[in-house]
CSV table of C-alpha atoms and ligand atoms in Angstrom, one decimal:
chain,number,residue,atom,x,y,z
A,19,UNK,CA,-53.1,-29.5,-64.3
A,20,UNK,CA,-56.2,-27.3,-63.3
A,21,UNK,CA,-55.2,-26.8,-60.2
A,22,UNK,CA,-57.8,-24.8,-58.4
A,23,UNK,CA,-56.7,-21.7,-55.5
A,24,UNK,CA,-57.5,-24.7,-52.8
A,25,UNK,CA,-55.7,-27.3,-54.7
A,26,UNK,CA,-52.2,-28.5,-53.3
A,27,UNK,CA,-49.5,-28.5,-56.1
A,28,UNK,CA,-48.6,-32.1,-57.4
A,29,UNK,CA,-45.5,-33.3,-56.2
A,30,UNK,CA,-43.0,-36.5,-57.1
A,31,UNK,CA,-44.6,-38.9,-60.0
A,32,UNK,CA,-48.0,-36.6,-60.1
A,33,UNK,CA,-45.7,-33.3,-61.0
A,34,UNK,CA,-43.8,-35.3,-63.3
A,35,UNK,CA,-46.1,-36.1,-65.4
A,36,UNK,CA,-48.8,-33.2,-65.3
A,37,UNK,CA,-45.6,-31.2,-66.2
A,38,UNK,CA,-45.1,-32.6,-68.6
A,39,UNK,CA,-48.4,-32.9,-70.2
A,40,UNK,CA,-49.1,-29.2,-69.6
A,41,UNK,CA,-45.6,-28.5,-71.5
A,42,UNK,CA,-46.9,-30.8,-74.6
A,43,UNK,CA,-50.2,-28.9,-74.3
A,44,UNK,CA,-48.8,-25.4,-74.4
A,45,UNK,CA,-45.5,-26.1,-76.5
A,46,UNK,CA,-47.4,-24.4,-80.0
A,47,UNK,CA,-47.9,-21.0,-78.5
A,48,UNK,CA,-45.3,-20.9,-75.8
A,49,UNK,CA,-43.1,-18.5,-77.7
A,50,UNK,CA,-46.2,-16.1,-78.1
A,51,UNK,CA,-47.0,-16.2,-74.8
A,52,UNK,CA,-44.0,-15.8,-73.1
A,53,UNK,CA,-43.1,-12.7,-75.2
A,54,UNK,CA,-46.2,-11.6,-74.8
A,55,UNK,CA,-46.5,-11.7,-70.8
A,56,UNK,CA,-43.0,-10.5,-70.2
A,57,UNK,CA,-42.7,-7.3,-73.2
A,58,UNK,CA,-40.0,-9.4,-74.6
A,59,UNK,CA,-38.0,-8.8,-71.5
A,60,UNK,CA,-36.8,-12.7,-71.7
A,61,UNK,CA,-35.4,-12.1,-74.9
A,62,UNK,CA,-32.5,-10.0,-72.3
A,63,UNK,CA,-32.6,-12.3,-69.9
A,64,UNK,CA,-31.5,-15.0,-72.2
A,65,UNK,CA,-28.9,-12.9,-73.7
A,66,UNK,CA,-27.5,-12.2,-69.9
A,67,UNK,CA,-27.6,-16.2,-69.1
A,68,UNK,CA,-25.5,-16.5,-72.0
A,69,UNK,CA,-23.3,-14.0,-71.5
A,70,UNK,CA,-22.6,-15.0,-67.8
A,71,UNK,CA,-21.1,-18.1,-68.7
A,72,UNK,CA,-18.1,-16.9,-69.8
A,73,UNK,CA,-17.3,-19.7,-71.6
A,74,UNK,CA,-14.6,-19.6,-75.0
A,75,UNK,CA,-16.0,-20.3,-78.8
A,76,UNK,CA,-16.7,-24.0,-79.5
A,77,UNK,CA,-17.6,-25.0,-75.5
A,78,UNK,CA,-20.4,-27.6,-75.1
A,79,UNK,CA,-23.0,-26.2,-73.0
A,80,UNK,CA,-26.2,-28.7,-72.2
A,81,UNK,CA,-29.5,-26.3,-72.4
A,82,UNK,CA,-31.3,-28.5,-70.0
A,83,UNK,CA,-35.1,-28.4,-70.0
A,84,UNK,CA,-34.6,-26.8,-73.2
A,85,UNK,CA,-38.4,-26.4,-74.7
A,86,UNK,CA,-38.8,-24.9,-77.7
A,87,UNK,CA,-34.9,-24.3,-78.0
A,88,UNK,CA,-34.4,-19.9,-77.2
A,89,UNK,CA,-31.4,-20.7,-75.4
A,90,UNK,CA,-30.0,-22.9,-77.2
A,91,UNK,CA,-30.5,-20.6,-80.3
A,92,UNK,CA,-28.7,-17.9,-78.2
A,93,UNK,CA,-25.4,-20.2,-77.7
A,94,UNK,CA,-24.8,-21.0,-81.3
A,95,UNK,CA,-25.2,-17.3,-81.9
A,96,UNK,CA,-22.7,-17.1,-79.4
A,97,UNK,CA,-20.5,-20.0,-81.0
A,98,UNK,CA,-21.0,-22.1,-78.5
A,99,UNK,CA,-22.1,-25.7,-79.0
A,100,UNK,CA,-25.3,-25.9,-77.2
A,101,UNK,CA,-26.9,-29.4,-77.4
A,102,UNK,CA,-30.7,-29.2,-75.6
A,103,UNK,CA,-32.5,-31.7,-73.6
A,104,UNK,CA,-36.0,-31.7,-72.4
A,105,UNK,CA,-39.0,-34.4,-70.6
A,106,UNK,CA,-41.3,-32.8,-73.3
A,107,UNK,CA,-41.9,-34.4,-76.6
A,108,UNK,CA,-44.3,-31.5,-77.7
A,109,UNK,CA,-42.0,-28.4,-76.8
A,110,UNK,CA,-38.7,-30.7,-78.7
A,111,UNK,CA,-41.3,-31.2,-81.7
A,112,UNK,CA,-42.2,-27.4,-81.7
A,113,UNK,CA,-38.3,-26.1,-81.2
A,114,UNK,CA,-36.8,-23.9,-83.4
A,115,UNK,CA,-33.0,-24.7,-83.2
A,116,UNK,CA,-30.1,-26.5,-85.2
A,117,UNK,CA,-29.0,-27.9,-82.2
A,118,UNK,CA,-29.3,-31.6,-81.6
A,119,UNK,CA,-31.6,-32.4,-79.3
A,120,UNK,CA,-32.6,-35.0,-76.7
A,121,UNK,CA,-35.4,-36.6,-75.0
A,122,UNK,CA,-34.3,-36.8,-71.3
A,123,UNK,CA,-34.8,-36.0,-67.7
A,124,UNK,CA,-32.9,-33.4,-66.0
A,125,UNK,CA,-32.4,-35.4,-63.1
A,126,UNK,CA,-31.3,-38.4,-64.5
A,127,UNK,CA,-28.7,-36.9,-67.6
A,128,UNK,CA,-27.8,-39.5,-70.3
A,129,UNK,CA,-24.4,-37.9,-70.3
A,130,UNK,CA,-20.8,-39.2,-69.0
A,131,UNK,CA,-19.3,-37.5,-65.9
A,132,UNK,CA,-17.6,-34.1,-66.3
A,133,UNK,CA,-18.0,-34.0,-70.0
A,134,UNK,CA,-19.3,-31.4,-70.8
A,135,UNK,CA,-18.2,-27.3,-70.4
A,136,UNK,CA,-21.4,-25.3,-68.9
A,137,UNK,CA,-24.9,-25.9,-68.6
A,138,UNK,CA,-28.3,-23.6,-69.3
A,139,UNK,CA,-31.3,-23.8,-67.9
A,140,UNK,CA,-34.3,-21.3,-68.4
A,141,UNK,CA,-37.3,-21.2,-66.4
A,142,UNK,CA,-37.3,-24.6,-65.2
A,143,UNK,CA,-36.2,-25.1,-61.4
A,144,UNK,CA,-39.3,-24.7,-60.3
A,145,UNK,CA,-41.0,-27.2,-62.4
A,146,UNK,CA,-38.6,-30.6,-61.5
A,147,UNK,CA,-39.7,-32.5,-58.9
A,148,UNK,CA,-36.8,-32.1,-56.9
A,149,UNK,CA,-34.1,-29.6,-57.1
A,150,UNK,CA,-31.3,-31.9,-55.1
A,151,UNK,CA,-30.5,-34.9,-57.7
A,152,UNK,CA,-30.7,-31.7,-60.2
A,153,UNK,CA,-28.0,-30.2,-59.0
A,154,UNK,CA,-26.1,-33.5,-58.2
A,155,UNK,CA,-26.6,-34.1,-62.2
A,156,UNK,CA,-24.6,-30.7,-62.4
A,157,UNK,CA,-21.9,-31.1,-60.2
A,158,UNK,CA,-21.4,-34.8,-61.8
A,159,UNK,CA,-21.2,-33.7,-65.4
A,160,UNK,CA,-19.7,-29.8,-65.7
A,161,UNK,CA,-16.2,-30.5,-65.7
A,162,UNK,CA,-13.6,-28.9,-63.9
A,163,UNK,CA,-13.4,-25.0,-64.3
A,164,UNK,CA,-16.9,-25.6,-66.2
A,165,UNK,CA,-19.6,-23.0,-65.7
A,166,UNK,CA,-23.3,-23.0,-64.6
A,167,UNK,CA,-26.6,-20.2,-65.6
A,168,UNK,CA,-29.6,-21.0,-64.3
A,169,UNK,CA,-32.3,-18.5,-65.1
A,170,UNK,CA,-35.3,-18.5,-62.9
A,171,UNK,CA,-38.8,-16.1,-61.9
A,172,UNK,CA,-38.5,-14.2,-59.1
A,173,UNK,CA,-40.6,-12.4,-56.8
A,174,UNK,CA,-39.5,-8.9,-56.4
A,175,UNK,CA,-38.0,-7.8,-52.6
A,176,UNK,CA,-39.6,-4.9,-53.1
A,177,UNK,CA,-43.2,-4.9,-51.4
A,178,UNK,CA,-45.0,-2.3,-53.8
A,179,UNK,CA,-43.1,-4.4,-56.8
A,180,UNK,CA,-44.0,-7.8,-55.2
A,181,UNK,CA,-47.2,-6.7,-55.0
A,182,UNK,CA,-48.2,-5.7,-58.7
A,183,UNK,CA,-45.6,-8.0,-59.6
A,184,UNK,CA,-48.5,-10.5,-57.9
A,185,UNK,CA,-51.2,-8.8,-59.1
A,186,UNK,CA,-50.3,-9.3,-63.1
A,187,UNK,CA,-48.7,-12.8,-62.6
A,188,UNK,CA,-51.7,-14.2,-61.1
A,189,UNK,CA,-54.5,-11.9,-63.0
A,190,UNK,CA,-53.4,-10.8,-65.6
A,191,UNK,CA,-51.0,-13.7,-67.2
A,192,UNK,CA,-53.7,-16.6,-67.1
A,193,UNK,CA,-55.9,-14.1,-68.8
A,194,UNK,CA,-54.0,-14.0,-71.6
A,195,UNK,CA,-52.8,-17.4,-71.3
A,196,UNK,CA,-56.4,-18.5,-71.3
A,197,UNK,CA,-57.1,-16.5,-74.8
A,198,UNK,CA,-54.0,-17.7,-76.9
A,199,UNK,CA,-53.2,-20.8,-75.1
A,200,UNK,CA,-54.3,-23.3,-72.7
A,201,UNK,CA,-55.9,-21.1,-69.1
A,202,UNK,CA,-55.3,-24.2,-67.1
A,203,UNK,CA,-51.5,-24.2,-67.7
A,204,UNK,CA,-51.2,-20.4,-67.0
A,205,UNK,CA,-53.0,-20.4,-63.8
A,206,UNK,CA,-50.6,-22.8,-62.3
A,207,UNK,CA,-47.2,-21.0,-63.7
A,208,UNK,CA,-47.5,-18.2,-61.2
A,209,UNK,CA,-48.2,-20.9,-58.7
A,210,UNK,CA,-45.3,-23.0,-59.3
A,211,UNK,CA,-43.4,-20.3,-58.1
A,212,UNK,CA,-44.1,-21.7,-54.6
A,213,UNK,CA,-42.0,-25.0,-55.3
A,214,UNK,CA,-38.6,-22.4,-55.4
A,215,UNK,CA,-36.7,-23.5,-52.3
A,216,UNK,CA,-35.1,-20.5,-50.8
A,217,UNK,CA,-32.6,-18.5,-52.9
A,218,UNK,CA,-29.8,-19.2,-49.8
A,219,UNK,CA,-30.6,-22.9,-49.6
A,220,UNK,CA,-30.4,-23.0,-53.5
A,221,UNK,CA,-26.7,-21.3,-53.6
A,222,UNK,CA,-25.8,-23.8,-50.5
A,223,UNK,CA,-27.2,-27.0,-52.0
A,224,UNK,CA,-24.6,-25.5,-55.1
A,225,UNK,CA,-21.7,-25.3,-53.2
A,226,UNK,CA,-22.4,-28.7,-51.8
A,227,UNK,CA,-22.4,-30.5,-55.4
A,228,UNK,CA,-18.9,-29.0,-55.7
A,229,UNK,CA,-19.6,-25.5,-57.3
A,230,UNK,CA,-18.0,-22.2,-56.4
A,231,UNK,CA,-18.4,-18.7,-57.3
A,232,UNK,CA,-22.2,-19.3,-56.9
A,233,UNK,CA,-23.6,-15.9,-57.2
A,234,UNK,CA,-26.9,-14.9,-57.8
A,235,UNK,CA,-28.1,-11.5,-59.7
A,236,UNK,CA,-31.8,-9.8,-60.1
A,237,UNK,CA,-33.0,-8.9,-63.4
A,238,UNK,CA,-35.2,-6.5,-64.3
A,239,UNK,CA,-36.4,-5.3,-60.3
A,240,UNK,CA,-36.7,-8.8,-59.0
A,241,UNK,CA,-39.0,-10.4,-61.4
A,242,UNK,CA,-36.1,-12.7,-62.4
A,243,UNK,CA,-33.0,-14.5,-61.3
A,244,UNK,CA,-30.2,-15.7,-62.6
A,245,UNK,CA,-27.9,-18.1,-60.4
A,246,UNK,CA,-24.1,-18.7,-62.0
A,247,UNK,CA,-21.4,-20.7,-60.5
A,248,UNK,CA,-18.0,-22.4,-61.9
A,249,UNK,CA,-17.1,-25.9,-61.2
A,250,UNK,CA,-14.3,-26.8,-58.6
B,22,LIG,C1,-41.0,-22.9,-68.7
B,22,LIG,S1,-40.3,-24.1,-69.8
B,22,LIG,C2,-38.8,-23.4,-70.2
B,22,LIG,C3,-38.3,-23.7,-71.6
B,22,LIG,C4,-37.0,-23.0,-72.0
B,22,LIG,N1,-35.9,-23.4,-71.2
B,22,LIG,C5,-37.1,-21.5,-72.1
B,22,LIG,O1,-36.3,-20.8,-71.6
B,22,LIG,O2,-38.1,-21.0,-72.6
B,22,LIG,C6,-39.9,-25.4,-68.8
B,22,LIG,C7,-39.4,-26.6,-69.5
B,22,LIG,O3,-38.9,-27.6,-68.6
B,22,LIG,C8,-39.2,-28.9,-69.1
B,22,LIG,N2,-39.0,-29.8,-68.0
B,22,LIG,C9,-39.8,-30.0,-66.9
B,22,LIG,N3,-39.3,-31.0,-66.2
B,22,LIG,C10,-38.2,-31.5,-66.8
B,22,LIG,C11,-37.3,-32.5,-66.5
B,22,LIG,N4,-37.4,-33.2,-65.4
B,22,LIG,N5,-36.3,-32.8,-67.4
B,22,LIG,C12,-36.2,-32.1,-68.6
B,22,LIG,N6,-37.1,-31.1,-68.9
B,22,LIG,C13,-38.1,-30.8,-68.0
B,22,LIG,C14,-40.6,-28.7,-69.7
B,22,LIG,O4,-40.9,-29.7,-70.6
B,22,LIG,C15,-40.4,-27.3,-70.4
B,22,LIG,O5,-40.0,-27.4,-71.7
């Protein structure tokens, strides 16, 4: 996926599969890199994503797009019972996690309706093809009174922030991306950021798969989102 400045992004099939490719391609240094290229500040933001569930010891929580398994890590800390799914063979083959895990596709979940108590899902919205039979999959398979946390980058509302925010995410990131991992792949992270539908579409399409409470916080300035929301 060497998507150039002038390059459209892939979309449907295309996406699919270069997402997927990149993810096999990155998944031995992904934990480096990411990090690297956020201080560690993910480490927190994981931590909050957990936290905001709110869910009781022993709940089954799906960490979908799971990749090398931080989240799912987090829950069994938590005593949770995380169970992770992801498209890429590479970043299941390079998770480090005790939780089963599954080769599947967010959008199409190999799992019965409303069986499960919350779902995870870090830094991977923007890279599905299409956000609406993702959150269909969510409404169909959180149970009643079930909870959502969907962690997310974010551009900063503040201009000056947005700005340098800009400036390292699209400098700076594939720099060191392109020394410890694959250049390529980092280039078109910051990019991918242009596939996020609006935050007030994303909280509507949430309410229309049957969700309430759908709230949505800033981390860390604006440089990350997370979107929660409880099952009717
Ligand atoms: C940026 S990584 C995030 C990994 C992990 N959630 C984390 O917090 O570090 C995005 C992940 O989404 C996965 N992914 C992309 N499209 C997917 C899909 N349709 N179904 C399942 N996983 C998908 C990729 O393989 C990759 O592991």
């Amino acid at each position: 996926m060497a998507a150039t400045d002038s390059e459209p992004l892939p979309t449907g099939a295309e996406k699919r599969q270069a997402v997927r490719s990149m993810f096999d391609a990155i998944a031995p240094r992904y934990d480096l890199v990411n990090r690297l290229m956020t201080f560690r500040m993910d480490v927190g933001w994981r931590n909050r994503t957990i936290e905001s569930l709110h869910l009781p010891p022993g709940a089954a929580v799906l960490d979908l797009a799971c990749g090398t398994g931080d989240l799912c890590r987090g829950l069994d800390a938590a005593g949770l019972r995380p169970i992770g799914m992801d498209l890429s063979f590479g970043m299941l083959a390079s998770a480090r996690t005790d939780a089963p895990l599954v080769h599947a596709d967010a959008l199409a979940l190999p799992v019965a309706d409303g069986s499960v108590d919350g779902i995870t899902c870090g830094f991977a919205l923007r890279n599905f093809v299409d956000l609406g039979p993702f959150f269909a999959e969510l409404g169909r398979v959180v149970r009643p009174g079930g909870r959502i946390a969907l962690l997310e980058v974010a551009e900063p509302p503040n201009p000056v922030l947005r700005a340098g925010h800009g400036i390292y995410f699209g400098k700076v990131v594939p720099v060191i991306g392109g020394l410890l991992s694959d250049g390529a792949a980092y280039r078109y992270l910051p990019k991918s950021v242009a596939y996020l539908p609006p935050a007030a579409q994303m909280l509507a399409d949430l309410e229309a798969q049957g969700f309430f409470r759908v709230e949505r916080r800033l981390l860390s300035t604006g440089i990350a989102q997370l979107i929660t929301a409880t099952r009717a």
